[in-house]
PDB file of C-alpha atoms in Angstrom:
ATOM      1  CA  VAL A   1      79.896  -2.971  59.538  1.00  0.00           C
ATOM      2  CA  TYR A   2      76.745  -4.244  58.427  1.00  0.00           C
ATOM      3  CA  ARG A   3      76.341  -1.842  55.600  1.00  0.00           C
ATOM      4  CA  SER A   4      80.020  -3.055  54.383  1.00  0.00           C
ATOM      5  CA  VAL A   5      79.491  -6.666  54.206  1.00  0.00           C
ATOM      6  CA  GLU A   6      76.009  -5.974  52.524  1.00  0.00           C
ATOM      7  CA  LEU A   7      77.645  -3.742  50.128  1.00  0.00           C
ATOM      8  CA  CYS A   8      80.446  -6.011  48.959  1.00  0.00           C
ATOM      9  CA  SER A   9      77.965  -9.142  48.945  1.00  0.00           C
ATOM     10  CA  LEU A  10      75.766  -7.144  46.750  1.00  0.00           C
ATOM     11  CA  LEU A  11      78.386  -6.126  44.054  1.00  0.00           C
ATOM     12  CA  LEU A  12      79.389  -9.754  44.099  1.00  0.00           C
ATOM     13  CA  LEU A  13      75.665 -10.873  43.617  1.00  0.00           C
ATOM     14  CA  VAL A  14      74.800  -8.550  40.736  1.00  0.00           C
ATOM     15  CA  ARG A  15      77.722  -9.850  38.332  1.00  0.00           C
ATOM     16  CA  VAL A  16      75.197 -13.157  37.837  1.00  0.00           C
ATOM     17  CA  PRO A  17      72.249 -11.092  36.086  1.00  0.00           C
ATOM     18  CA  PHE A  18      74.993  -8.963  33.903  1.00  0.00           C
ATOM     19  CA  VAL A  19      76.313 -12.001  32.461  1.00  0.00           C
ATOM     20  CA  MET A  20      72.738 -13.509  32.254  1.00  0.00           C
ATOM     21  CA  MET A  21      71.952 -10.569  30.123  1.00  0.00           C
ATOM     22  CA  GLY A  22      74.703 -11.090  27.557  1.00  0.00           C
ATOM     23  CA  ASN A  23      73.711 -14.612  26.843  1.00  0.00           C
ATOM     24  CA  ILE A  24      69.994 -13.506  26.729  1.00  0.00           C
ATOM     25  CA  THR A  25      71.109 -10.883  24.162  1.00  0.00           C
ATOM     26  CA  GLN A  26      73.294 -13.102  22.217  1.00  0.00           C
ATOM     27  CA  SER A  27      70.487 -15.830  22.156  1.00  0.00           C
ATOM     28  CA  LEU A  28      67.904 -13.013  20.926  1.00  0.00           C
ATOM     29  CA  LEU A  29      70.229 -11.752  18.021  1.00  0.00           C
ATOM     30  CA  SER A  30      70.927 -15.163  16.972  1.00  0.00           C
ATOM     31  CA  ALA A  31      66.837 -15.736  16.841  1.00  0.00           C
ATOM     32  CA  ALA A  32      66.703 -12.717  14.664  1.00  0.00           C
ATOM     33  CA  GLU A  33      69.188 -13.917  12.260  1.00  0.00           C
ATOM     34  CA  ASP A  34      66.955 -17.121  11.785  1.00  0.00           C
ATOM     35  CA  ASN A  35      63.794 -14.883  11.583  1.00  0.00           C
ATOM     36  CA  SER A  36      62.308 -16.984  14.577  1.00  0.00           C
ATOM     37  CA  LEU A  37      59.679 -14.063  15.758  1.00  0.00           C
ATOM     38  CA  LEU A  38      58.118 -16.143  18.655  1.00  0.00           C
ATOM     39  CA  LEU A  39      61.789 -17.168  20.067  1.00  0.00           C
ATOM     40  CA  VAL A  40      62.853 -13.369  19.774  1.00  0.00           C
ATOM     41  CA  THR A  41      59.628 -12.117  21.503  1.00  0.00           C
ATOM     42  CA  GLU A  42      60.332 -14.701  24.389  1.00  0.00           C
ATOM     43  CA  ARG A  43      64.014 -13.708  24.596  1.00  0.00           C
ATOM     44  CA  PHE A  44      63.290 -10.050  24.828  1.00  0.00           C
ATOM     45  CA  LEU A  45      60.415 -10.480  27.416  1.00  0.00           C
ATOM     46  CA  THR A  46      63.140 -12.573  29.398  1.00  0.00           C
ATOM     47  CA  LEU A  47      65.828  -9.999  28.943  1.00  0.00           C
ATOM     48  CA  SER A  48      63.204  -7.070  29.998  1.00  0.00           C
ATOM     49  CA  MET A  49      62.758  -9.220  33.153  1.00  0.00           C
ATOM     50  CA  VAL A  50      66.412  -9.868  34.166  1.00  0.00           C
ATOM     51  CA  PHE A  51      67.176  -6.219  33.056  1.00  0.00           C
ATOM     52  CA  ILE A  52      64.638  -4.915  35.617  1.00  0.00           C
ATOM     53  CA  THR A  53      65.834  -7.194  38.026  1.00  0.00           C
ATOM     54  CA  THR A  54      69.227  -5.984  37.600  1.00  0.00           C
ATOM     55  CA  TRP A  55      68.419  -2.517  37.510  1.00  0.00           C
ATOM     56  CA  LEU A  56      66.648  -2.805  41.029  1.00  0.00           C
ATOM     57  CA  MET A  57      69.624  -4.601  42.771  1.00  0.00           C
ATOM     58  CA  CYS A  58      71.593  -1.524  41.212  1.00  0.00           C
ATOM     59  CA  PHE A  59      69.170   0.753  42.937  1.00  0.00           C
ATOM     60  CA  TYR A  60      69.549  -0.989  46.149  1.00  0.00           C
ATOM     61  CA  ILE A  61      73.233  -1.054  46.095  1.00  0.00           C
ATOM     62  CA  ILE A  62      73.927   2.604  45.395  1.00  0.00           C
ATOM     63  CA  PHE A  63      70.619   4.292  46.998  1.00  0.00           C
ATOM     64  CA  ILE A  64      70.307   1.824  50.007  1.00  0.00           C
ATOM     65  CA  SER A  65      73.584   0.315  50.771  1.00  0.00           C
ATOM     66  CA  TYR A  66      76.447   2.883  49.389  1.00  0.00           C
ATOM     67  CA  LEU A  67      74.993   5.925  50.355  1.00  0.00           C
ATOM     68  CA  GLN A  68      73.324   5.058  53.367  1.00  0.00           C
ATOM     69  CA  LEU A  69      76.782   3.641  54.260  1.00  0.00           C
ATOM     70  CA  LEU A  70      78.415   6.858  53.055  1.00  0.00           C
ATOM     71  CA  SER A  71      75.587   9.139  55.240  1.00  0.00           C
ATOM     72  CA  GLU A  72      76.759   7.149  58.364  1.00  0.00           C
ATOM     73  CA  MET A  73      80.643   7.823  57.863  1.00  0.00           C
ATOM     74  CA  THR A  74      80.089  11.373  57.150  1.00  0.00           C
ATOM     75  CA  SER A  75      77.175  12.096  59.838  1.00  0.00           C
ATOM     76  CA  THR A  76      74.779  13.522  57.031  1.00  0.00           C
ATOM     77  CA  THR A  77      71.344  14.391  58.336  1.00  0.00           C
ATOM     78  CA  ASP A  78      69.627  14.626  55.058  1.00  0.00           C
ATOM     79  CA  THR A  79      69.073  10.516  53.952  1.00  0.00           C
ATOM     80  CA  ARG A  80      66.462  11.297  51.389  1.00  0.00           C
ATOM     81  CA  PHE A  81      68.256  10.212  48.307  1.00  0.00           C
ATOM     82  CA  TYR A  82      64.736   8.900  46.532  1.00  0.00           C
ATOM     83  CA  LEU A  83      61.048   8.780  46.998  1.00  0.00           C
ATOM     84  CA  SER A  84      58.519   6.261  46.028  1.00  0.00           C
ATOM     85  CA  TRP A  85      59.341   6.477  42.421  1.00  0.00           C
ATOM     86  CA  TRP A  86      57.871   3.046  42.137  1.00  0.00           C
ATOM     87  CA  ASN A  87      54.411   4.623  42.543  1.00  0.00           C
ATOM     88  CA  ALA A  88      55.115   7.160  40.100  1.00  0.00           C
ATOM     89  CA  SER A  89      52.036   7.779  37.628  1.00  0.00           C
ATOM     90  CA  THR A  90      53.971   9.915  35.152  1.00  0.00           C
ATOM     91  CA  MET A  91      57.668   9.953  34.013  1.00  0.00           C
ATOM     92  CA  GLU A  92      57.767  13.267  35.220  1.00  0.00           C
ATOM     93  CA  GLN A  93      57.084  12.073  38.627  1.00  0.00           C
ATOM     94  CA  PHE A  94      59.451   9.140  38.016  1.00  0.00           C
ATOM     95  CA  TRP A  95      62.513  11.643  37.224  1.00  0.00           C
ATOM     96  CA  ARG A  96      61.455  13.824  40.232  1.00  0.00           C
ATOM     97  CA  TRP A  97      61.515  11.038  43.000  1.00  0.00           C
ATOM     98  CA  TRP A  98      63.726   8.420  41.967  1.00  0.00           C
ATOM     99  CA  ASN A  99      67.155  10.123  42.161  1.00  0.00           C
ATOM    100  CA  ARG A 100      66.680  13.135  44.286  1.00  0.00           C
ATOM    101  CA  PRO A 101      70.717  14.226  44.687  1.00  0.00           C
ATOM    102  CA  VAL A 102      71.131  14.530  40.776  1.00  0.00           C
ATOM    103  CA  HIS A 103      67.563  15.768  40.292  1.00  0.00           C
ATOM    104  CA  THR A 104      68.519  18.586  42.975  1.00  0.00           C
ATOM    105  CA  TRP A 105      71.393  19.349  41.447  1.00  0.00           C
ATOM    106  CA  CYS A 106      70.201  19.234  37.787  1.00  0.00           C
ATOM    107  CA  VAL A 107      67.376  21.779  38.764  1.00  0.00           C
ATOM    108  CA  ARG A 108      69.892  24.243  40.658  1.00  0.00           C
ATOM    109  CA  HIS A 109      72.478  24.299  37.992  1.00  0.00           C
ATOM    110  CA  VAL A 110      70.479  23.831  34.897  1.00  0.00           C
ATOM    111  CA  TYR A 111      66.950  24.411  34.954  1.00  0.00           C
ATOM    112  CA  LEU A 112      66.439  27.560  37.407  1.00  0.00           C
ATOM    113  CA  PRO A 113      69.389  29.245  35.348  1.00  0.00           C
ATOM    114  CA  VAL A 114      67.911  28.611  32.217  1.00  0.00           C
ATOM    115  CA  VAL A 115      64.449  29.989  33.549  1.00  0.00           C
ATOM    116  CA  ARG A 116      66.244  33.059  34.991  1.00  0.00           C
ATOM    117  CA  CYS A 117      67.858  33.907  31.451  1.00  0.00           C
ATOM    118  CA  GLY A 118      64.001  34.636  30.559  1.00  0.00           C
ATOM    119  CA  TRP A 119      63.121  30.982  28.908  1.00  0.00           C
ATOM    120  CA  GLY A 120      59.912  29.216  29.791  1.00  0.00           C
ATOM    121  CA  LYS A 121      59.605  26.249  31.971  1.00  0.00           C
ATOM    122  CA  LEU A 122      59.079  24.082  28.726  1.00  0.00           C
ATOM    123  CA  SER A 123      62.405  25.258  27.263  1.00  0.00           C
ATOM    124  CA  ALA A 124      64.116  24.739  30.828  1.00  0.00           C
ATOM    125  CA  MET A 125      62.821  21.318  30.972  1.00  0.00           C
ATOM    126  CA  MET A 126      64.060  20.559  27.520  1.00  0.00           C
ATOM    127  CA  ALA A 127      67.211  21.888  28.409  1.00  0.00           C
ATOM    128  CA  THR A 128      67.843  19.903  31.522  1.00  0.00           C
ATOM    129  CA  PHE A 129      67.078  16.498  29.487  1.00  0.00           C
ATOM    130  CA  LEU A 130      69.619  17.720  26.865  1.00  0.00           C
ATOM    131  CA  PHE A 131      72.223  17.923  29.514  1.00  0.00           C
ATOM    132  CA  SER A 132      71.063  14.696  30.999  1.00  0.00           C
ATOM    133  CA  ALA A 133      71.137  12.935  27.367  1.00  0.00           C
ATOM    134  CA  ALA A 134      74.438  14.093  26.574  1.00  0.00           C
ATOM    135  CA  LEU A 135      75.955  13.003  30.357  1.00  0.00           C
ATOM    136  CA  HIS A 136      74.278   9.610  30.009  1.00  0.00           C
ATOM    137  CA  GLU A 137      75.358   8.900  26.222  1.00  0.00           C
ATOM    138  CA  TYR A 138      79.064   9.993  27.588  1.00  0.00           C
ATOM    139  CA  LEU A 139      78.502   7.719  30.623  1.00  0.00           C
ATOM    140  CA  VAL A 140      77.236   4.499  28.188  1.00  0.00           C
ATOM    141  CA  SER A 141      79.524   4.890  25.270  1.00  0.00           C
ATOM    142  CA  VAL A 142      82.919   5.799  26.497  1.00  0.00           C
ATOM    143  CA  PRO A 143      83.100   2.577  28.893  1.00  0.00           C
ATOM    144  CA  LEU A 144      82.152   0.257  25.986  1.00  0.00           C
ATOM    145  CA  ARG A 145      83.993   2.410  23.440  1.00  0.00           C
ATOM    146  CA  VAL A 146      81.286   2.776  20.449  1.00  0.00           C
ATOM    147  CA  CYS A 147      79.711   5.537  19.057  1.00  0.00           C
ATOM    148  CA  GLY A 148      76.162   5.405  19.983  1.00  0.00           C
ATOM    149  CA  HIS A 149      73.122   7.432  20.232  1.00  0.00           C
ATOM    150  CA  PHE A 150      70.310   5.506  21.713  1.00  0.00           C
ATOM    151  CA  ALA A 151      70.759   6.700  25.224  1.00  0.00           C
ATOM    152  CA  PHE A 152      71.277  10.312  24.023  1.00  0.00           C
ATOM    153  CA  ILE A 153      67.764  10.352  21.763  1.00  0.00           C
ATOM    154  CA  ALA A 154      66.105   8.201  24.838  1.00  0.00           C
ATOM    155  CA  PHE A 155      66.903  10.702  27.526  1.00  0.00           C
ATOM    156  CA  PHE A 156      66.155  13.663  25.209  1.00  0.00           C
ATOM    157  CA  GLY A 157      63.007  12.327  24.404  1.00  0.00           C
ATOM    158  CA  GLN A 158      62.031  12.168  27.987  1.00  0.00           C
ATOM    159  CA  GLY A 159      60.299  15.884  27.764  1.00  0.00           C
ATOM    160  CA  LEU A 160      57.951  14.528  25.062  1.00  0.00           C
ATOM    161  CA  LEU A 161      57.364  11.188  27.004  1.00  0.00           C
ATOM    162  CA  CYS A 162      56.550  12.952  30.123  1.00  0.00           C
ATOM    163  CA  LYS A 163      53.713  14.922  28.341  1.00  0.00           C
ATOM    164  CA  LEU A 164      52.415  11.803  26.677  1.00  0.00           C
ATOM    165  CA  SER A 165      52.565   9.760  30.101  1.00  0.00           C
ATOM    166  CA  ALA A 166      50.928  13.034  31.902  1.00  0.00           C
ATOM    167  CA  TRP A 167      48.077  12.810  29.186  1.00  0.00           C
ATOM    168  CA  TRP A 168      47.554   9.084  29.369  1.00  0.00           C
ATOM    169  CA  THR A 169      47.276   9.190  33.564  1.00  0.00           C
ATOM    170  CA  GLN A 170      44.855  11.752  32.938  1.00  0.00           C
ATOM    171  CA  LYS A 171      42.821   9.952  30.542  1.00  0.00           C
ATOM    172  CA  CYS A 172      43.283   6.428  32.213  1.00  0.00           C
ATOM    173  CA  GLY A 173      44.011   6.998  35.901  1.00  0.00           C
ATOM    174  CA  PRO A 174      47.233   6.639  38.003  1.00  0.00           C
ATOM    175  CA  VAL A 175      47.114   2.975  37.874  1.00  0.00           C
ATOM    176  CA  ALA A 176      47.478   2.754  34.254  1.00  0.00           C
ATOM    177  CA  GLY A 177      49.790   5.702  34.340  1.00  0.00           C
ATOM    178  CA  ASN A 178      51.968   3.364  36.695  1.00  0.00           C
ATOM    179  CA  ILE A 179      52.163   0.356  34.575  1.00  0.00           C
ATOM    180  CA  LEU A 180      53.040   2.451  31.594  1.00  0.00           C
ATOM    181  CA  VAL A 181      56.113   4.256  33.528  1.00  0.00           C
ATOM    182  CA  TRP A 182      57.085   0.621  34.485  1.00  0.00           C
ATOM    183  CA  SER A 183      56.505  -0.539  30.974  1.00  0.00           C
ATOM    184  CA  ILE A 184      58.986   1.977  29.777  1.00  0.00           C
ATOM    185  CA  LEU A 185      61.786   1.162  32.248  1.00  0.00           C
ATOM    186  CA  MET A 186      61.611  -2.704  31.374  1.00  0.00           C
ATOM    187  CA  PHE A 187      61.210  -2.856  27.668  1.00  0.00           C
ATOM    188  CA  GLY A 188      62.613   0.793  26.596  1.00  0.00           C
ATOM    189  CA  ASN A 189      65.901  -0.240  28.590  1.00  0.00           C
ATOM    190  CA  ALA A 190      65.788  -3.693  27.311  1.00  0.00           C
ATOM    191  CA  ALA A 191      65.697  -2.430  23.864  1.00  0.00           C
ATOM    192  CA  GLY A 192      68.940   0.117  24.927  1.00  0.00           C
ATOM    193  CA  VAL A 193      70.551  -3.168  25.975  1.00  0.00           C
ATOM    194  CA  VAL A 194      70.188  -5.030  22.681  1.00  0.00           C
ATOM    195  CA  ILE A 195      71.438  -1.931  20.426  1.00  0.00           C
ATOM    196  CA  TYR A 196      74.630  -1.304  22.139  1.00  0.00           C
ATOM    197  CA  TYR A 197      75.291  -5.170  22.547  1.00  0.00           C
ATOM    198  CA  GLN A 198      75.071  -5.129  18.618  1.00  0.00           C
ATOM    199  CA  LEU A 199      77.017  -1.990  18.633  1.00  0.00           C
ATOM    200  CA  VAL A 200      79.625  -3.593  20.928  1.00  0.00           C
ATOM    201  CA  LEU A 201      80.029  -6.725  18.307  1.00  0.00           C
ATOM    202  CA  GLN A 202      80.394  -4.517  15.284  1.00  0.00           C
ATOM    203  CA  SER A 203      83.289  -2.729  16.914  1.00  0.00           C
ATOM    204  CA  LEU A 204      85.404  -5.970  18.064  1.00  0.00           C
TER     205      LEU A 204
END
């Protein structure tokens, strides 16, 4: 009962930051038209903060509230839906830790079959990110009814980003690596919000 009430309450509460993101993005685009660099920067930083807050709320709703409720209803014993992804020092760690059900599925049905076909681990990783890129682009573009490409490029480029973040962590340490991971999550996704918001406006 507690989980059900919590889930319903959070689903209502999370609507607020979603509305805020729309208003902030609209004011950011207006500032860009006026060539107000300072206001654009302030709006983008505000959007990044609101987005990461909304993203964390959605993470809690899905992985802690909904999936835990589902596991209790189905008496599932494996409830490790995520690891401590917030401590990830590289993007590769983040992708392995933050969504274990999807990661396990991709490894089993995409990564390992490619490796068994004789391809190298790097090729298998790129194939996995290619599949993930196509899936995320579909999940974003179809509901918005736009023909975008940012999600596809962003996810397909994660293979390179994993290598770069690993190099950065090796050179500067795990704390700097964790800061880089959080920066990518905040600013990269905020940029995606602005791009798709513009595409939606253009399609109206």
